[in-house]
PDB file of C-alpha atoms and ligand atoms in Angstrom:
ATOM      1  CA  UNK A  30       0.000   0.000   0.000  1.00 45.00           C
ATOM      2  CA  UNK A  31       1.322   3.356  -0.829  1.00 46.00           C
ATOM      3  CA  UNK A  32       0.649   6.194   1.179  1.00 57.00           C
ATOM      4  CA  UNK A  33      -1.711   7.593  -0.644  1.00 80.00           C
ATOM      5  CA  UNK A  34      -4.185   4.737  -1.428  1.00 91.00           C
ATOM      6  CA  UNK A  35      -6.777   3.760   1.034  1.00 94.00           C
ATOM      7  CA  UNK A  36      -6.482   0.503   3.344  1.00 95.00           C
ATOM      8  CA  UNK A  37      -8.174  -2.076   1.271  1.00 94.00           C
ATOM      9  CA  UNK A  38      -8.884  -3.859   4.339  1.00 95.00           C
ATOM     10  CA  UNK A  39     -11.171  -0.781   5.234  1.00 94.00           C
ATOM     11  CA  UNK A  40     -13.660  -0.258   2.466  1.00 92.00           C
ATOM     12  CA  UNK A  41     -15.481   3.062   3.193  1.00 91.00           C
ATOM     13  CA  UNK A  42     -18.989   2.539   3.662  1.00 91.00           C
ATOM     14  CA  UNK A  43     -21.495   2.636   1.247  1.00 88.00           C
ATOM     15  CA  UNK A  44     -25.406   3.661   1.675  1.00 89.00           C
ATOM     16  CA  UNK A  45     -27.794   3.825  -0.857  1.00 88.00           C
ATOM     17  CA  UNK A  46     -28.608   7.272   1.200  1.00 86.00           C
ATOM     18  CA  UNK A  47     -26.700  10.235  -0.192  1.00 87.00           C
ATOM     19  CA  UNK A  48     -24.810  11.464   2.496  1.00 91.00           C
ATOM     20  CA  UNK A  49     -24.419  15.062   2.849  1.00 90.00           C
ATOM     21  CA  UNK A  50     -20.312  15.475   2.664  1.00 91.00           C
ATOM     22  CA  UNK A  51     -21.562  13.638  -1.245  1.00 89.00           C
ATOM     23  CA  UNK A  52     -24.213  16.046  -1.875  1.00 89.00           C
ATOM     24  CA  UNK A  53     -21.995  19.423  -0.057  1.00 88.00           C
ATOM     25  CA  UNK A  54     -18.767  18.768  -0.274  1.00 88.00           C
ATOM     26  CA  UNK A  55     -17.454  22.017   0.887  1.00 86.00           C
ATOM     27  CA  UNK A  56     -18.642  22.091   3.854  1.00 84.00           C
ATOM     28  CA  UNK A  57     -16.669  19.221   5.078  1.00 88.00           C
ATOM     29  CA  UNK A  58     -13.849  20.438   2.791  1.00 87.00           C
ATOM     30  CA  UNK A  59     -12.037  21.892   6.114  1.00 81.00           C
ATOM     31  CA  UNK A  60      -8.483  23.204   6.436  1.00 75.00           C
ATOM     32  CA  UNK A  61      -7.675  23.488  10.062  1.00 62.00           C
ATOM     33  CA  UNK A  62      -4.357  25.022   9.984  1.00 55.00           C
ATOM     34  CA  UNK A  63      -5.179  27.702   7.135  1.00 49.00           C
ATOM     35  CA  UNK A  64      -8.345  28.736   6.965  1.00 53.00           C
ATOM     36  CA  UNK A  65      -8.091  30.573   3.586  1.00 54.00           C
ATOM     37  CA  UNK A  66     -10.031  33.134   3.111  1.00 58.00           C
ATOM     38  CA  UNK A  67     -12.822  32.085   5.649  1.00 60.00           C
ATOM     39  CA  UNK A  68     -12.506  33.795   9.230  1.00 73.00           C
ATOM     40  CA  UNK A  69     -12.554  31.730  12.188  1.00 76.00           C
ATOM     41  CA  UNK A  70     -16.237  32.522  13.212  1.00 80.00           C
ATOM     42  CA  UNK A  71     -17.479  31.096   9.848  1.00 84.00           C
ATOM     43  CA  UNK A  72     -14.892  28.476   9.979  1.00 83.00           C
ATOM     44  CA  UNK A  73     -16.654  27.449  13.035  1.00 86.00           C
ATOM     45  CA  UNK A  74     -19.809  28.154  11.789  1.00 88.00           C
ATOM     46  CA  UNK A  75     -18.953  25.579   8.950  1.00 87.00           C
ATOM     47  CA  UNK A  76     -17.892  22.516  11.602  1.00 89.00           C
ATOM     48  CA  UNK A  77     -21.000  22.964  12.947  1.00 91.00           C
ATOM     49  CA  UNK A  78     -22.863  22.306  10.011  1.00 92.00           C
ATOM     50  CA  UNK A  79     -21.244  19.736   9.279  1.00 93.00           C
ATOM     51  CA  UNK A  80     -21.017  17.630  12.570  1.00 93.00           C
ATOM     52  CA  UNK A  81     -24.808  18.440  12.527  1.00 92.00           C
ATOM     53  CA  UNK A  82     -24.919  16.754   9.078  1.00 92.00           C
ATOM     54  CA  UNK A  83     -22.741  13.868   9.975  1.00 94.00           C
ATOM     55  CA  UNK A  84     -24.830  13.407  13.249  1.00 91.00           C
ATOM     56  CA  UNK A  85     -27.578  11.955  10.891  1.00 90.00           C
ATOM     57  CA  UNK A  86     -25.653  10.103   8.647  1.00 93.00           C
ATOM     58  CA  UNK A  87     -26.304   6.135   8.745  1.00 92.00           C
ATOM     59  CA  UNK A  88     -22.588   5.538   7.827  1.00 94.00           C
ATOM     60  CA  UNK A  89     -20.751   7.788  11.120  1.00 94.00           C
ATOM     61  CA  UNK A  90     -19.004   5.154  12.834  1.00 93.00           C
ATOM     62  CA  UNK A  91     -17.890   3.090   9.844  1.00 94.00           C
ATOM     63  CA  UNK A  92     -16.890   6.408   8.569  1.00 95.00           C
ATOM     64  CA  UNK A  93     -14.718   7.485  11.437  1.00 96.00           C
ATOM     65  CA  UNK A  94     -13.559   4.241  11.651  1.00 96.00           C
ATOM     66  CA  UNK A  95     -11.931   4.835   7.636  1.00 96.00           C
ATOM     67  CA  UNK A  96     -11.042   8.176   8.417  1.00 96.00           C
ATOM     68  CA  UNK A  97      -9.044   6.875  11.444  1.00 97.00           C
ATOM     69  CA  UNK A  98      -6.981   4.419   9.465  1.00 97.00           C
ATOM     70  CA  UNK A  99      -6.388   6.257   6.651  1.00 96.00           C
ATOM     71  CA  UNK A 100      -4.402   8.996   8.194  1.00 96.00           C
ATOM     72  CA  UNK A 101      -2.648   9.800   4.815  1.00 95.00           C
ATOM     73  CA  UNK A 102      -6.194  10.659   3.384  1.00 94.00           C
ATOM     74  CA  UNK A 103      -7.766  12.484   6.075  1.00 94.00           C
ATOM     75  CA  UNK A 104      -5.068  15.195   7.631  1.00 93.00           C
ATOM     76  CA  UNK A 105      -7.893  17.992   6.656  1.00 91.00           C
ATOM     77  CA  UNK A 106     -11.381  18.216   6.573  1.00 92.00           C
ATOM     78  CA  UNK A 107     -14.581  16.724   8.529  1.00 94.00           C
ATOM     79  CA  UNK A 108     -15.105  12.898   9.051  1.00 95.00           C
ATOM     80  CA  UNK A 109     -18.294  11.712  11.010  1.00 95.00           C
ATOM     81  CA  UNK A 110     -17.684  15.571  12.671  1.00 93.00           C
ATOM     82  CA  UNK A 111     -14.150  14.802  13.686  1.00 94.00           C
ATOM     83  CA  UNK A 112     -11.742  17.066  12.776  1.00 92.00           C
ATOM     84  CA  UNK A 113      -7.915  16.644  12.135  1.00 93.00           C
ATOM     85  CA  UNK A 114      -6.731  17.015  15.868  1.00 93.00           C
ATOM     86  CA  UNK A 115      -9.475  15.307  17.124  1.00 94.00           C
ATOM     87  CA  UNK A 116      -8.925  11.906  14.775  1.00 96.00           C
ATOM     88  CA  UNK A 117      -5.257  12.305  16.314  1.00 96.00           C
ATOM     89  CA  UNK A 118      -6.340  12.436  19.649  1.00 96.00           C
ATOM     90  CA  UNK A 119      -8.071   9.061  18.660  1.00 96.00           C
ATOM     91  CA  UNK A 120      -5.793   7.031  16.989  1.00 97.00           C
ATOM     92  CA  UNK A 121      -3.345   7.742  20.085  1.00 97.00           C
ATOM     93  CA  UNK A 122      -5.767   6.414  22.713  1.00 96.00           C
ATOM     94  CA  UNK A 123      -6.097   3.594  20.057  1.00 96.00           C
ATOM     95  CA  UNK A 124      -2.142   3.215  19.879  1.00 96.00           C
ATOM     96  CA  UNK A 125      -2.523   3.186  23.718  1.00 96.00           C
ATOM     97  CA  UNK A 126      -5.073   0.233  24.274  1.00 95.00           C
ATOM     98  CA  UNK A 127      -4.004  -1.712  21.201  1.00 95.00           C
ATOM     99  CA  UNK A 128      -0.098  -1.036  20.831  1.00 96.00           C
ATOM    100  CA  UNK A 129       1.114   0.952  17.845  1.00 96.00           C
ATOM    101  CA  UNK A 130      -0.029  -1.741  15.078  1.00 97.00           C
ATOM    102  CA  UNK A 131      -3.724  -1.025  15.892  1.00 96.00           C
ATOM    103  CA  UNK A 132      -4.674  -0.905  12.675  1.00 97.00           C
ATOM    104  CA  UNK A 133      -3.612  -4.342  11.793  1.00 96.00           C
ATOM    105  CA  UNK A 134      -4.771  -5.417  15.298  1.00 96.00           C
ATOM    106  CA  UNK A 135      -8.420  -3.829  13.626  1.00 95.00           C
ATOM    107  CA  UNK A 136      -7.910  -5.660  10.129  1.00 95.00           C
ATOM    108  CA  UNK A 137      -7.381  -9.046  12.265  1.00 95.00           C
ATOM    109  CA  UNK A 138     -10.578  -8.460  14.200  1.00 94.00           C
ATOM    110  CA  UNK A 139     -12.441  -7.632  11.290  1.00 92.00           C
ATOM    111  CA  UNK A 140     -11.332 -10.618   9.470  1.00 93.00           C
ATOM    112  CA  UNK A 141     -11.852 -13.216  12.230  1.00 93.00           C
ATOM    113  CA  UNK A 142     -15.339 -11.558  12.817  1.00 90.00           C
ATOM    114  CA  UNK A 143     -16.072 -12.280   8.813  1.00 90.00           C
ATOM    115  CA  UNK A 144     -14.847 -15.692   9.592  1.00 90.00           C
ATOM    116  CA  UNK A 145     -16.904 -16.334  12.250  1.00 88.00           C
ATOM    117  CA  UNK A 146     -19.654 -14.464  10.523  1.00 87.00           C
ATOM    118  CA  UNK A 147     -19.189 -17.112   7.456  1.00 85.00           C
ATOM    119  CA  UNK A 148     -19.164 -19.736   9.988  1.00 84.00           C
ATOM    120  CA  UNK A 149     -22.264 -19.656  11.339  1.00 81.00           C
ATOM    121  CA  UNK A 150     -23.831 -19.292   8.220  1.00 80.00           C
ATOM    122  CA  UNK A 151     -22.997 -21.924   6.343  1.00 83.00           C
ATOM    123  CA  UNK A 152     -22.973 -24.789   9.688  1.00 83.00           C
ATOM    124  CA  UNK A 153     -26.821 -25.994   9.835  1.00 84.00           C
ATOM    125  CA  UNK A 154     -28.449 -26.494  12.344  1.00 85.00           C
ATOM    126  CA  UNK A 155     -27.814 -29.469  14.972  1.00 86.00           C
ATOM    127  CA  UNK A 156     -30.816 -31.822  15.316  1.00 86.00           C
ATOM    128  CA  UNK A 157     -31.409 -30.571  19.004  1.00 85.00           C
ATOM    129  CA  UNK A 158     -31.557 -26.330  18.169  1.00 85.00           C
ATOM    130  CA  UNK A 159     -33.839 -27.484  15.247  1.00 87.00           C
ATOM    131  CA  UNK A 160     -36.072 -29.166  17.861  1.00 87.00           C
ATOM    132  CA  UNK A 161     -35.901 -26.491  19.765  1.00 85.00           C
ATOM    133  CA  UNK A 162     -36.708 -23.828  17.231  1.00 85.00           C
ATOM    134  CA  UNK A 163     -39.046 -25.850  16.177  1.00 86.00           C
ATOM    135  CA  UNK A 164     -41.119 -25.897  19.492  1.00 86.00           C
ATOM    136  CA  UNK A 165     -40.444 -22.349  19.677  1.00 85.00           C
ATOM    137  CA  UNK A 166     -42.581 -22.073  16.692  1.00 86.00           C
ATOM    138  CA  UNK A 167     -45.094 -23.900  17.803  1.00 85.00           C
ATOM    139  CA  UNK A 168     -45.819 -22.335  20.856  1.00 84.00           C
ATOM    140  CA  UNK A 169     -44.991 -18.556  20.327  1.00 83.00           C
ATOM    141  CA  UNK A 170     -45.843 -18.575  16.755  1.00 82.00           C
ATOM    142  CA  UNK A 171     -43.456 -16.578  14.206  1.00 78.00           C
ATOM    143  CA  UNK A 172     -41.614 -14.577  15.222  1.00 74.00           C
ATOM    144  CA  UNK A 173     -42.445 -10.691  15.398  1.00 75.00           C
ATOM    145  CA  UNK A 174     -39.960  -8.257  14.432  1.00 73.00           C
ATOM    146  CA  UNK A 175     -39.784  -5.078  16.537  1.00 74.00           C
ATOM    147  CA  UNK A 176     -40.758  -1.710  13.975  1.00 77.00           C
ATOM    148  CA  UNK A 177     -38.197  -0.127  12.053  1.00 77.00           C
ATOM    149  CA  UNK A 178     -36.126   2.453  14.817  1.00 79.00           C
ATOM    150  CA  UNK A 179     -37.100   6.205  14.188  1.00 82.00           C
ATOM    151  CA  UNK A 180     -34.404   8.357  12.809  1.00 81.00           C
ATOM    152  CA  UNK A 181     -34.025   9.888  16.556  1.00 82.00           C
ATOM    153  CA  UNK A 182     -33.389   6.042  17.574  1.00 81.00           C
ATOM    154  CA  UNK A 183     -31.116   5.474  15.001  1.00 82.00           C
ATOM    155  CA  UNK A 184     -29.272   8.793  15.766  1.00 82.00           C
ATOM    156  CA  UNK A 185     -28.919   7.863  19.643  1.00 83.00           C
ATOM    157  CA  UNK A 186     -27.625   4.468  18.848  1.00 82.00           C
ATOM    158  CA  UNK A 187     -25.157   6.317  16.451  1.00 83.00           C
ATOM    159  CA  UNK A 188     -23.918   8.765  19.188  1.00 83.00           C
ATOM    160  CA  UNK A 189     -23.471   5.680  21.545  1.00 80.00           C
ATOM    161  CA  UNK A 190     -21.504   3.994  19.182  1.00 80.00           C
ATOM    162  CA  UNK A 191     -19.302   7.015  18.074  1.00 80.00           C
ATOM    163  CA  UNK A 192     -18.781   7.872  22.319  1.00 79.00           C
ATOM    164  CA  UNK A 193     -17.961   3.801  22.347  1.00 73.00           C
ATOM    165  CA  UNK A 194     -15.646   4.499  20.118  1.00 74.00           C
ATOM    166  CA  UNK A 195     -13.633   7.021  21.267  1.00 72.00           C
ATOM    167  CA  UNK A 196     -13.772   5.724  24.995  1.00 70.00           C
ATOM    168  CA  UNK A 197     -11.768   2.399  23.008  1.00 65.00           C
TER     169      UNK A 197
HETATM  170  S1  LIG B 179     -20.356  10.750   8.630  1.00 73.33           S
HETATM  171 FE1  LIG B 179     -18.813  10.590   7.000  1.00 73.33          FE
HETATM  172  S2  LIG B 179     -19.967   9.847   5.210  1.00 73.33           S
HETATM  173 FE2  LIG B 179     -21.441  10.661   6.677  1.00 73.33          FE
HETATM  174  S3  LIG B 179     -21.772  12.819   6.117  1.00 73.33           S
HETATM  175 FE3  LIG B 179     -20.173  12.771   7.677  1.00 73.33          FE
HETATM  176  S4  LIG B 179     -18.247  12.718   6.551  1.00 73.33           S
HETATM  177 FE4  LIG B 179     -19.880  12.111   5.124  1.00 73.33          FE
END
């Protein structure tokens, strides 16, 4: 991998939603240490919008997660509303709970999860869980799936998992 290509092993998320940094691109299009021709109150003004934007976006965590590996790629502008110094201030507490290869200790986590994922997938059932599924059936009847979450759910959930995050 050269420094300038992204970490295959991290494919940035994809949503069929268009995500706002897509749609407004200048508005996450940040320089922290020279802000051009923009003063520092609309500077500001500007990393607000955005971290409101990215506070809705279905893709935040998977999206800070890219932006934190890809250092090369991501020394200016917004990233699921993380700037710059805050991505540093990240990946150092990362360095700190999962030595300074982190990002291969990540890539090895992700992999065994896949693994696993496959895994269970493609083992059937043993004759016991299908009994037991089976009778589950029979007495509760299918199963009901809760309702869809609203977007204020699915926005708490996000901000739990972004705060998760950082506390790693
Ligand atoms: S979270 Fe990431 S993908 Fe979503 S709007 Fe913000 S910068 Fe774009």
């Amino acid at each position: 991998m050269t420094h300038t290509e992204p970490d295959a092993r991290f494919p940035f998320p994809v949503t069929t939603v268009p995500t706002r940094c897509r749609r407004r691109p200048a508005l996450f299009d940040l320089s922290f240490g020279d802000l051009g021709g923009d003063t520092k109150k609309t500077a500001q003004h500007r990393l607000e919008q955005a971290r409101q934007a990215c506070s809705s976006c279905p893709v935040v965590t998977e999206c800070l997660r890219w932006a934190l590996v890809n250092k090369p790629l991501t020394r200016e502008g917004v990233f699921a509303g993380t700037t710059p110094g805050q991505r540093n201030a990240l990946r150092r507490r990362l360095a700190d709970r999962l030595g300074p290869e982190w990002i291969d200790v990540l890539a090895a986590r992700d992999q065994a999860r896949r693994e696993r994922a496959e895994t269970a997938h493609n083992t059937p059932l043993s004759v016991p869980q299908a009994r037991v599924v089976r009778l589950d059936r029979e007495l509760n009847g299918p199963m009901h799936l809760p309702p869809p979450l609203t977007a204020e759910e699915q926005r708490l959930n996000r901000n739990r998992l972004t705060a998760g995050l950082k506390a790693a």
